[in-house]
Amino acid sequence: QVQLVESGGGSVQAGGSLRLSCAASGYTSTQSCIMGWFRQAPGKEREGVATIYTSKGNTYYADSGKGRFTISQDNAKNTVYLQMNSLNLEDTATYYCAAECFDVEVVGTRLGVSGDFRYWGQGTQVTVSS
């Protein structure tokens, strides 16, 4: 059973940066995983932010974060990151890490959607103020 723990959220002024972390455990070392970041503001639908296919490192981004956000991985630490720069008020949301793993290598094709992922973290709050 895969477990995910997010961290790194907090309050930041518009224009600032945050780096979110997602530590993963409970998966087989030979598995290939898709890792995603999602966000959800109160009363709004959950939306995908970024996806990384860990086997090859392919990354995909929603238009909202393209050019500002970067998803990356540190295989030695079993951790995926979301670097968020030039934050604005619309980025305020709870950010969730998600994972899906397979015994076969997965090749990246697109930004993941919620239904692609079986495992989810508890979320970390990001608040951007002016």
mmCIF file of N, CA and C in Angstrom:
data_model
loop_
_atom_site.group_PDB
_atom_site.id
_atom_site.type_symbol
_atom_site.label_atom_id
_atom_site.label_comp_id
_atom_site.label_asym_id
_atom_site.label_seq_id
_atom_site.Cartn_x
_atom_site.Cartn_y
_atom_site.Cartn_z
ATOM 1 N N GLN A 1 0.842 -1.179 0.000
ATOM 2 C CA GLN A 1 0.000 0.000 0.000
ATOM 3 C C GLN A 1 0.886 1.240 0.000
ATOM 4 N N VAL A 2 0.670 2.097 -0.974
ATOM 5 C CA VAL A 2 1.456 3.316 -1.098
ATOM 6 C C VAL A 2 0.910 4.373 -0.146
ATOM 7 N N GLN A 3 1.820 5.042 0.548
ATOM 8 C CA GLN A 3 1.455 6.144 1.419
ATOM 9 C C GLN A 3 2.176 7.405 0.973
ATOM 10 N N LEU A 4 1.463 8.522 1.004
ATOM 11 C CA LEU A 4 1.995 9.793 0.556
ATOM 12 C C LEU A 4 1.833 10.830 1.652
ATOM 13 N N VAL A 5 2.869 11.619 1.864
ATOM 14 C CA VAL A 5 2.836 12.680 2.859
ATOM 15 C C VAL A 5 3.327 13.963 2.218
ATOM 16 N N GLU A 6 2.440 14.958 2.146
ATOM 17 C CA GLU A 6 2.808 16.258 1.587
ATOM 18 C C GLU A 6 3.325 17.182 2.677
ATOM 19 N N SER A 7 4.164 18.111 2.278
ATOM 20 C CA SER A 7 4.646 19.143 3.174
ATOM 21 C C SER A 7 5.090 20.336 2.340
ATOM 22 N N GLY A 8 5.351 21.439 3.004
ATOM 23 C CA GLY A 8 5.883 22.610 2.332
ATOM 24 C C GLY A 8 4.893 23.723 2.090
ATOM 25 N N GLY A 9 3.629 23.495 2.394
ATOM 26 C CA GLY A 9 2.643 24.540 2.219
ATOM 27 C C GLY A 9 2.805 25.634 3.252
ATOM 28 N N GLY A 10 2.118 26.730 3.027
ATOM 29 C CA GLY A 10 2.186 27.849 3.943
ATOM 30 C C GLY A 10 1.623 29.090 3.309
ATOM 31 N N SER A 11 1.892 30.214 3.932
ATOM 32 C CA SER A 11 1.438 31.511 3.444
ATOM 33 C C SER A 11 2.588 32.251 2.792
ATOM 34 N N VAL A 12 2.296 32.870 1.675
ATOM 35 C CA VAL A 12 3.319 33.587 0.929
ATOM 36 C C VAL A 12 2.676 34.781 0.236
ATOM 37 N N GLN A 13 3.447 35.827 0.048
ATOM 38 C CA GLN A 13 2.947 36.991 -0.667
ATOM 39 C C GLN A 13 2.947 36.750 -2.170
ATOM 40 N N ALA A 14 2.043 37.416 -2.846
ATOM 41 C CA ALA A 14 1.991 37.314 -4.299
ATOM 42 C C ALA A 14 3.350 37.633 -4.896
ATOM 43 N N GLY A 15 3.731 36.830 -5.871
ATOM 44 C CA GLY A 15 5.035 36.976 -6.484
ATOM 45 C C GLY A 15 6.099 36.099 -5.862
ATOM 46 N N GLY A 16 5.797 35.527 -4.719
ATOM 47 C CA GLY A 16 6.742 34.687 -4.023
ATOM 48 C C GLY A 16 6.724 33.254 -4.511
ATOM 49 N N SER A 17 7.484 32.409 -3.816
ATOM 50 C CA SER A 17 7.651 31.019 -4.222
ATOM 51 C C SER A 17 7.479 30.070 -3.047
ATOM 52 N N LEU A 18 7.083 28.856 -3.357
ATOM 53 C CA LEU A 18 7.010 27.766 -2.402
ATOM 54 C C LEU A 18 7.427 26.488 -3.101
ATOM 55 N N ARG A 19 7.981 25.569 -2.334
ATOM 56 C CA ARG A 19 8.274 24.252 -2.860
ATOM 57 C C ARG A 19 7.559 23.213 -2.012
ATOM 58 N N LEU A 20 6.650 22.494 -2.631
ATOM 59 C CA LEU A 20 5.926 21.432 -1.968
ATOM 60 C C LEU A 20 6.667 20.115 -2.148
ATOM 61 N N SER A 21 6.583 19.267 -1.133
ATOM 62 C CA SER A 21 7.221 17.963 -1.180
ATOM 63 C C SER A 21 6.190 16.870 -0.963
ATOM 64 N N CYS A 22 6.399 15.750 -1.602
ATOM 65 C CA CYS A 22 5.552 14.580 -1.433
ATOM 66 C C CYS A 22 6.455 13.376 -1.240
ATOM 67 N N ALA A 23 6.482 12.860 -0.029
ATOM 68 C CA ALA A 23 7.290 11.693 0.291
ATOM 69 C C ALA A 23 6.449 10.436 0.131
ATOM 70 N N ALA A 24 6.950 9.496 -0.631
ATOM 71 C CA ALA A 24 6.220 8.269 -0.924
ATOM 72 C C ALA A 24 6.881 7.071 -0.262
ATOM 73 N N SER A 25 6.054 6.121 0.146
ATOM 74 C CA SER A 25 6.552 4.886 0.728
ATOM 75 C C SER A 25 5.565 3.760 0.449
ATOM 76 N N GLY A 26 6.006 2.534 0.662
ATOM 77 C CA GLY A 26 5.120 1.399 0.536
ATOM 78 C C GLY A 26 4.997 0.807 -0.852
ATOM 79 N N TYR A 27 5.832 1.241 -1.768
ATOM 80 C CA TYR A 27 5.789 0.699 -3.122
ATOM 81 C C TYR A 27 7.006 -0.177 -3.371
ATOM 82 N N THR A 28 6.881 -1.056 -4.333
ATOM 83 C CA THR A 28 7.989 -1.922 -4.709
ATOM 84 C C THR A 28 8.988 -1.147 -5.540
ATOM 85 N N SER A 29 10.254 -1.372 -5.290
ATOM 86 C CA SER A 29 11.303 -0.616 -5.966
ATOM 87 C C SER A 29 11.302 -0.814 -7.476
ATOM 88 N N THR A 30 10.757 -1.912 -7.933
ATOM 89 C CA THR A 30 10.729 -2.181 -9.365
ATOM 90 C C THR A 30 9.519 -1.567 -10.066
ATOM 91 N N GLN A 31 8.611 -0.985 -9.308
ATOM 92 C CA GLN A 31 7.412 -0.417 -9.902
ATOM 93 C C GLN A 31 7.685 0.922 -10.572
ATOM 94 N N SER A 32 6.889 1.197 -11.584
ATOM 95 C CA SER A 32 6.907 2.479 -12.266
ATOM 96 C C SER A 32 5.688 3.270 -11.815
ATOM 97 N N CYS A 33 5.896 4.514 -11.422
ATOM 98 C CA CYS A 33 4.815 5.298 -10.849
ATOM 99 C C CYS A 33 4.553 6.585 -11.622
ATOM 100 N N ILE A 34 3.310 6.979 -11.587
ATOM 101 C CA ILE A 34 2.896 8.297 -12.037
ATOM 102 C C ILE A 34 2.612 9.105 -10.785
ATOM 103 N N MET A 35 3.193 10.280 -10.691
ATOM 104 C CA MET A 35 2.976 11.155 -9.552
ATOM 105 C C MET A 35 2.341 12.442 -10.044
ATOM 106 N N GLY A 36 1.327 12.889 -9.331
ATOM 107 C CA GLY A 36 0.638 14.096 -9.739
ATOM 108 C C GLY A 36 0.414 15.055 -8.591
ATOM 109 N N TRP A 37 0.334 16.328 -8.934
ATOM 110 C CA TRP A 37 -0.084 17.357 -8.004
ATOM 111 C C TRP A 37 -1.421 17.918 -8.467
ATOM 112 N N PHE A 38 -2.343 18.018 -7.528
ATOM 113 C CA PHE A 38 -3.656 18.591 -7.765
ATOM 114 C C PHE A 38 -3.899 19.695 -6.756
ATOM 115 N N ARG A 39 -4.860 20.529 -7.043
ATOM 116 C CA ARG A 39 -5.234 21.556 -6.080
ATOM 117 C C ARG A 39 -6.738 21.748 -6.088
ATOM 118 N N GLN A 40 -7.255 22.185 -4.946
ATOM 119 C CA GLN A 40 -8.679 22.417 -4.819
ATOM 120 C C GLN A 40 -8.922 23.580 -3.873
ATOM 121 N N ALA A 41 -9.611 24.579 -4.372
ATOM 122 C CA ALA A 41 -10.032 25.706 -3.560
ATOM 123 C C ALA A 41 -11.444 25.443 -3.051
ATOM 124 N N PRO A 42 -11.839 26.039 -1.923
ATOM 125 C CA PRO A 42 -13.183 25.812 -1.382
ATOM 126 C C PRO A 42 -14.272 26.107 -2.410
ATOM 127 N N GLY A 43 -15.196 25.168 -2.562
ATOM 128 C CA GLY A 43 -16.297 25.344 -3.479
ATOM 129 C C GLY A 43 -15.961 25.148 -4.941
ATOM 130 N N LYS A 44 -14.744 24.741 -5.233
ATOM 131 C CA LYS A 44 -14.328 24.554 -6.617
ATOM 132 C C LYS A 44 -13.919 23.111 -6.871
ATOM 133 N N GLU A 45 -13.891 22.755 -8.132
ATOM 134 C CA GLU A 45 -13.492 21.414 -8.517
ATOM 135 C C GLU A 45 -11.993 21.225 -8.336
ATOM 136 N N ARG A 46 -11.612 19.997 -8.029
ATOM 137 C CA ARG A 46 -10.208 19.669 -7.970
ATOM 138 C C ARG A 46 -9.627 19.694 -9.383
ATOM 139 N N GLU A 47 -8.475 20.292 -9.530
ATOM 140 C CA GLU A 47 -7.860 20.395 -10.836
ATOM 141 C C GLU A 47 -6.426 19.893 -10.810
ATOM 142 N N GLY A 48 -6.042 19.270 -11.890
ATOM 143 C CA GLY A 48 -4.676 18.816 -12.017
ATOM 144 C C GLY A 48 -3.732 19.981 -12.231
ATOM 145 N N VAL A 49 -2.566 19.897 -11.628
ATOM 146 C CA VAL A 49 -1.557 20.939 -11.737
ATOM 147 C C VAL A 49 -0.357 20.462 -12.540
ATOM 148 N N ALA A 50 0.159 19.302 -12.183
ATOM 149 C CA ALA A 50 1.338 18.778 -12.852
ATOM 150 C C ALA A 50 1.413 17.276 -12.651
ATOM 151 N N THR A 51 2.055 16.602 -13.579
ATOM 152 C CA THR A 51 2.231 15.159 -13.518
ATOM 153 C C THR A 51 3.641 14.809 -13.953
ATOM 154 N N ILE A 52 4.234 13.839 -13.278
ATOM 155 C CA ILE A 52 5.521 13.315 -13.690
ATOM 156 C C ILE A 52 5.437 11.798 -13.769
ATOM 157 N N TYR A 53 5.948 11.268 -14.864
ATOM 158 C CA TYR A 53 6.065 9.825 -15.037
ATOM 159 C C TYR A 53 7.482 9.471 -14.596
ATOM 160 N N THR A 54 7.592 8.823 -13.453
ATOM 161 C CA THR A 54 8.882 8.738 -12.766
ATOM 162 C C THR A 54 9.924 7.902 -13.483
ATOM 163 N N SER A 55 9.523 6.940 -14.288
ATOM 164 C CA SER A 55 10.491 6.073 -14.951
ATOM 165 C C SER A 55 11.413 6.852 -15.875
ATOM 166 N N LYS A 56 10.854 7.745 -16.651
ATOM 167 C CA LYS A 56 11.625 8.520 -17.607
ATOM 168 C C LYS A 56 11.719 9.996 -17.249
ATOM 169 N N GLY A 57 10.921 10.434 -16.283
ATOM 170 C CA GLY A 57 10.952 11.825 -15.888
ATOM 171 C C GLY A 57 10.135 12.747 -16.760
ATOM 172 N N ASN A 58 9.250 12.220 -17.584
ATOM 173 C CA ASN A 58 8.400 13.053 -18.413
ATOM 174 C C ASN A 58 7.455 13.868 -17.541
ATOM 175 N N THR A 59 7.301 15.128 -17.862
ATOM 176 C CA THR A 59 6.455 16.019 -17.081
ATOM 177 C C THR A 59 5.400 16.677 -17.946
ATOM 178 N N TYR A 60 4.261 16.972 -17.322
ATOM 179 C CA TYR A 60 3.143 17.606 -18.000
ATOM 180 C C TYR A 60 2.504 18.597 -17.040
ATOM 181 N N TYR A 61 2.032 19.715 -17.586
ATOM 182 C CA TYR A 61 1.517 20.795 -16.767
ATOM 183 C C TYR A 61 0.188 21.306 -17.276
ATOM 184 N N ALA A 62 -0.637 21.734 -16.335
ATOM 185 C CA ALA A 62 -1.828 22.478 -16.696
ATOM 186 C C ALA A 62 -1.417 23.863 -17.166
ATOM 187 N N ASP A 63 -2.248 24.454 -18.011
ATOM 188 C CA ASP A 63 -1.936 25.782 -18.521
ATOM 189 C C ASP A 63 -1.770 26.803 -17.393
ATOM 190 N N SER A 64 -2.506 26.620 -16.313
ATOM 191 C CA SER A 64 -2.473 27.572 -15.214
ATOM 192 C C SER A 64 -1.096 27.697 -14.571
ATOM 193 N N GLY A 65 -0.330 26.618 -14.579
ATOM 194 C CA GLY A 65 0.976 26.637 -13.951
ATOM 195 C C GLY A 65 2.145 26.575 -14.909
ATOM 196 N N LYS A 66 1.867 26.410 -16.170
ATOM 197 C CA LYS A 66 2.923 26.279 -17.161
ATOM 198 C C LYS A 66 3.795 27.530 -17.175
ATOM 199 N N GLY A 67 5.089 27.327 -17.052
ATOM 200 C CA GLY A 67 6.018 28.439 -17.016
ATOM 201 C C GLY A 67 6.289 28.964 -15.627
ATOM 202 N N ARG A 68 5.456 28.605 -14.653
ATOM 203 C CA ARG A 68 5.638 29.028 -13.271
ATOM 204 C C ARG A 68 5.930 27.865 -12.331
ATOM 205 N N PHE A 69 5.347 26.715 -12.623
ATOM 206 C CA PHE A 69 5.482 25.544 -11.764
ATOM 207 C C PHE A 69 6.402 24.517 -12.402
ATOM 208 N N THR A 70 7.123 23.795 -11.556
ATOM 209 C CA THR A 70 7.991 22.727 -12.019
ATOM 210 C C THR A 70 7.840 21.517 -11.111
ATOM 211 N N ILE A 71 7.512 20.377 -11.688
ATOM 212 C CA ILE A 71 7.460 19.136 -10.938
ATOM 213 C C ILE A 71 8.756 18.382 -11.176
ATOM 214 N N SER A 72 9.302 17.805 -10.122
ATOM 215 C CA SER A 72 10.561 17.091 -10.229
ATOM 216 C C SER A 72 10.582 15.949 -9.229
ATOM 217 N N GLN A 73 11.585 15.101 -9.339
ATOM 218 C CA GLN A 73 11.688 13.947 -8.460
ATOM 219 C C GLN A 73 13.102 13.763 -7.964
ATOM 220 N N ASP A 74 13.209 13.202 -6.777
ATOM 221 C CA ASP A 74 14.477 12.796 -6.201
ATOM 222 C C ASP A 74 14.313 11.326 -5.847
ATOM 223 N N ASN A 75 14.772 10.466 -6.722
ATOM 224 C CA ASN A 75 14.563 9.035 -6.532
ATOM 225 C C ASN A 75 15.227 8.502 -5.263
ATOM 226 N N ALA A 76 16.373 9.060 -4.908
ATOM 227 C CA ALA A 76 17.070 8.615 -3.709
ATOM 228 C C ALA A 76 16.258 8.875 -2.451
ATOM 229 N N LYS A 77 15.460 9.919 -2.469
ATOM 230 C CA LYS A 77 14.642 10.280 -1.317
ATOM 231 C C LYS A 77 13.191 9.842 -1.460
ATOM 232 N N ASN A 78 12.863 9.198 -2.568
ATOM 233 C CA ASN A 78 11.487 8.783 -2.835
ATOM 234 C C ASN A 78 10.525 9.952 -2.680
ATOM 235 N N THR A 79 10.911 11.071 -3.235
ATOM 236 C CA THR A 79 10.165 12.304 -3.045
ATOM 237 C C THR A 79 9.939 13.009 -4.377
ATOM 238 N N VAL A 80 8.748 13.560 -4.522
ATOM 239 C CA VAL A 80 8.399 14.391 -5.668
ATOM 240 C C VAL A 80 8.137 15.800 -5.164
ATOM 241 N N TYR A 81 8.564 16.776 -5.946
ATOM 242 C CA TYR A 81 8.440 18.170 -5.556
ATOM 243 C C TYR A 81 7.587 18.946 -6.547
ATOM 244 N N LEU A 82 7.009 20.014 -6.058
ATOM 245 C CA LEU A 82 6.364 20.988 -6.918
ATOM 246 C C LEU A 82 6.914 22.357 -6.549
ATOM 247 N N GLN A 83 7.759 22.887 -7.410
ATOM 248 C CA GLN A 83 8.293 24.227 -7.224
ATOM 249 C C GLN A 83 7.324 25.216 -7.845
ATOM 250 N N MET A 84 6.842 26.144 -7.048
ATOM 251 C CA MET A 84 5.868 27.120 -7.504
ATOM 252 C C MET A 84 6.468 28.510 -7.383
ATOM 253 N N ASN A 85 6.612 29.171 -8.507
ATOM 254 C CA ASN A 85 7.150 30.524 -8.555
ATOM 255 C C ASN A 85 6.084 31.491 -9.038
ATOM 256 N N SER A 86 6.334 32.767 -8.813
ATOM 257 C CA SER A 86 5.417 33.821 -9.255
ATOM 258 C C SER A 86 3.986 33.531 -8.840
ATOM 259 N N LEU A 87 3.811 33.170 -7.591
ATOM 260 C CA LEU A 87 2.488 32.818 -7.098
ATOM 261 C C LEU A 87 1.557 34.023 -7.110
ATOM 262 N N ASN A 88 0.304 33.759 -7.407
ATOM 263 C CA ASN A 88 -0.711 34.796 -7.381
ATOM 264 C C ASN A 88 -1.897 34.331 -6.538
ATOM 265 N N LEU A 89 -2.852 35.226 -6.336
ATOM 266 C CA LEU A 89 -3.977 34.929 -5.461
ATOM 267 C C LEU A 89 -4.767 33.708 -5.920
ATOM 268 N N GLU A 90 -4.824 33.478 -7.211
ATOM 269 C CA GLU A 90 -5.582 32.352 -7.745
ATOM 270 C C GLU A 90 -4.940 31.003 -7.445
ATOM 271 N N ASP A 91 -3.708 31.017 -6.969
ATOM 272 C CA ASP A 91 -3.032 29.780 -6.606
ATOM 273 C C ASP A 91 -3.404 29.301 -5.205
ATOM 274 N N THR A 92 -4.134 30.088 -4.465
ATOM 275 C CA THR A 92 -4.558 29.695 -3.121
ATOM 276 C C THR A 92 -5.464 28.474 -3.196
ATOM 277 N N ALA A 93 -5.070 27.401 -2.515
ATOM 278 C CA ALA A 93 -5.819 26.151 -2.561
ATOM 279 C C ALA A 93 -5.149 25.139 -1.648
ATOM 280 N N THR A 94 -5.827 24.021 -1.446
ATOM 281 C CA THR A 94 -5.194 22.870 -0.828
ATOM 282 C C THR A 94 -4.575 22.042 -1.947
ATOM 283 N N TYR A 95 -3.314 21.726 -1.800
ATOM 284 C CA TYR A 95 -2.593 20.982 -2.818
ATOM 285 C C TYR A 95 -2.420 19.541 -2.375
ATOM 286 N N TYR A 96 -2.735 18.627 -3.272
ATOM 287 C CA TYR A 96 -2.678 17.204 -2.989
ATOM 288 C C TYR A 96 -1.676 16.506 -3.893
ATOM 289 N N CYS A 97 -0.976 15.576 -3.313
ATOM 290 C CA CYS A 97 -0.109 14.683 -4.059
ATOM 291 C C CYS A 97 -0.864 13.389 -4.324
ATOM 292 N N ALA A 98 -0.687 12.830 -5.500
ATOM 293 C CA ALA A 98 -1.349 11.589 -5.867
ATOM 294 C C ALA A 98 -0.373 10.667 -6.578
ATOM 295 N N ALA A 99 -0.633 9.369 -6.476
ATOM 296 C CA ALA A 99 0.261 8.386 -7.084
ATOM 297 C C ALA A 99 -0.503 7.189 -7.610
ATOM 298 N N GLU A 100 0.019 6.631 -8.669
ATOM 299 C CA GLU A 100 -0.432 5.352 -9.178
ATOM 300 C C GLU A 100 0.798 4.614 -9.664
ATOM 301 N N CYS A 101 0.920 3.348 -9.289
ATOM 302 C CA CYS A 101 2.108 2.573 -9.613
ATOM 303 C C CYS A 101 1.736 1.288 -10.330
ATOM 304 N N PHE A 102 2.645 0.857 -11.187
ATOM 305 C CA PHE A 102 2.436 -0.319 -12.002
ATOM 306 C C PHE A 102 3.695 -1.188 -11.996
ATOM 307 N N ASP A 103 3.516 -2.457 -12.277
ATOM 308 C CA ASP A 103 4.653 -3.367 -12.371
ATOM 309 C C ASP A 103 5.345 -3.273 -13.723
ATOM 310 N N VAL A 104 4.700 -2.655 -14.669
ATOM 311 C CA VAL A 104 5.272 -2.448 -15.983
ATOM 312 C C VAL A 104 5.647 -0.982 -16.123
ATOM 313 N N GLU A 105 6.687 -0.704 -16.899
ATOM 314 C CA GLU A 105 7.111 0.677 -17.085
ATOM 315 C C GLU A 105 6.033 1.480 -17.791
ATOM 316 N N VAL A 106 5.751 2.651 -17.252
ATOM 317 C CA VAL A 106 4.736 3.523 -17.808
ATOM 318 C C VAL A 106 5.415 4.678 -18.531
ATOM 319 N N VAL A 107 5.027 4.877 -19.757
ATOM 320 C CA VAL A 107 5.572 5.957 -20.570
ATOM 321 C C VAL A 107 4.633 7.149 -20.504
ATOM 322 N N GLY A 108 5.181 8.312 -20.289
ATOM 323 C CA GLY A 108 4.375 9.514 -20.163
ATOM 324 C C GLY A 108 3.660 9.882 -21.439
ATOM 325 N N THR A 109 2.404 10.319 -21.283
ATOM 326 C CA THR A 109 1.609 10.720 -22.431
ATOM 327 C C THR A 109 0.881 12.039 -22.236
ATOM 328 N N ARG A 110 0.478 12.357 -20.999
ATOM 329 C CA ARG A 110 -0.381 13.512 -20.788
ATOM 330 C C ARG A 110 -0.433 13.908 -19.313
ATOM 331 N N LEU A 111 -1.025 15.063 -19.051
ATOM 332 C CA LEU A 111 -1.335 15.482 -17.693
ATOM 333 C C LEU A 111 -2.356 14.522 -17.096
ATOM 334 N N GLY A 112 -2.102 14.029 -15.891
ATOM 335 C CA GLY A 112 -3.000 13.090 -15.256
ATOM 336 C C GLY A 112 -4.274 13.760 -14.771
ATOM 337 N N VAL A 113 -5.334 12.964 -14.689
ATOM 338 C CA VAL A 113 -6.595 13.403 -14.104
ATOM 339 C C VAL A 113 -6.834 12.598 -12.836
ATOM 340 N N SER A 114 -7.776 13.029 -12.005
ATOM 341 C CA SER A 114 -7.996 12.405 -10.707
ATOM 342 C C SER A 114 -8.185 10.900 -10.800
ATOM 343 N N GLY A 115 -8.933 10.447 -11.795
ATOM 344 C CA GLY A 115 -9.215 9.032 -11.948
ATOM 345 C C GLY A 115 -8.013 8.183 -12.291
ATOM 346 N N ASP A 116 -6.905 8.802 -12.651
ATOM 347 C CA ASP A 116 -5.694 8.054 -12.961
ATOM 348 C C ASP A 116 -4.988 7.557 -11.705
ATOM 349 N N PHE A 117 -5.307 8.131 -10.559
ATOM 350 C CA PHE A 117 -4.531 7.905 -9.353
ATOM 351 C C PHE A 117 -5.320 7.174 -8.285
ATOM 352 N N ARG A 118 -4.688 6.204 -7.680
ATOM 353 C CA ARG A 118 -5.308 5.409 -6.628
ATOM 354 C C ARG A 118 -4.948 5.891 -5.231
ATOM 355 N N TYR A 119 -3.782 6.509 -5.077
ATOM 356 C CA TYR A 119 -3.295 6.906 -3.767
ATOM 357 C C TYR A 119 -3.188 8.411 -3.672
ATOM 358 N N TRP A 120 -3.580 8.941 -2.507
ATOM 359 C CA TRP A 120 -3.618 10.382 -2.296
ATOM 360 C C TRP A 120 -3.053 10.747 -0.939
ATOM 361 N N GLY A 121 -2.386 11.886 -0.880
ATOM 362 C CA GLY A 121 -1.922 12.424 0.378
ATOM 363 C C GLY A 121 -3.015 13.206 1.071
ATOM 364 N N GLN A 122 -2.694 13.731 2.242
ATOM 365 C CA GLN A 122 -3.673 14.437 3.057
ATOM 366 C C GLN A 122 -3.889 15.885 2.635
ATOM 367 N N GLY A 123 -3.006 16.412 1.840
ATOM 368 C CA GLY A 123 -3.114 17.779 1.381
ATOM 369 C C GLY A 123 -2.284 18.739 2.205
ATOM 370 N N THR A 124 -1.847 19.811 1.577
ATOM 371 C CA THR A 124 -1.130 20.870 2.258
ATOM 372 C C THR A 124 -1.651 22.207 1.746
ATOM 373 N N GLN A 125 -1.895 23.124 2.662
ATOM 374 C CA GLN A 125 -2.539 24.383 2.317
ATOM 375 C C GLN A 125 -1.529 25.400 1.810
ATOM 376 N N VAL A 126 -1.890 26.042 0.719
ATOM 377 C CA VAL A 126 -1.115 27.145 0.174
ATOM 378 C C VAL A 126 -2.007 28.372 0.144
ATOM 379 N N THR A 127 -1.570 29.426 0.794
ATOM 380 C CA THR A 127 -2.322 30.669 0.826
ATOM 381 C C THR A 127 -1.447 31.797 0.306
ATOM 382 N N VAL A 128 -1.919 32.457 -0.727
ATOM 383 C CA VAL A 128 -1.192 33.564 -1.336
ATOM 384 C C VAL A 128 -1.931 34.855 -1.013
ATOM 385 N N SER A 129 -1.223 35.818 -0.501
ATOM 386 C CA SER A 129 -1.816 37.094 -0.127
ATOM 387 C C SER A 129 -1.144 38.220 -0.881
ATOM 388 N N SER A 130 -1.850 39.344 -0.968
ATOM 389 C CA SER A 130 -1.317 40.523 -1.638
ATOM 390 C C SER A 130 -0.597 41.439 -0.672
#
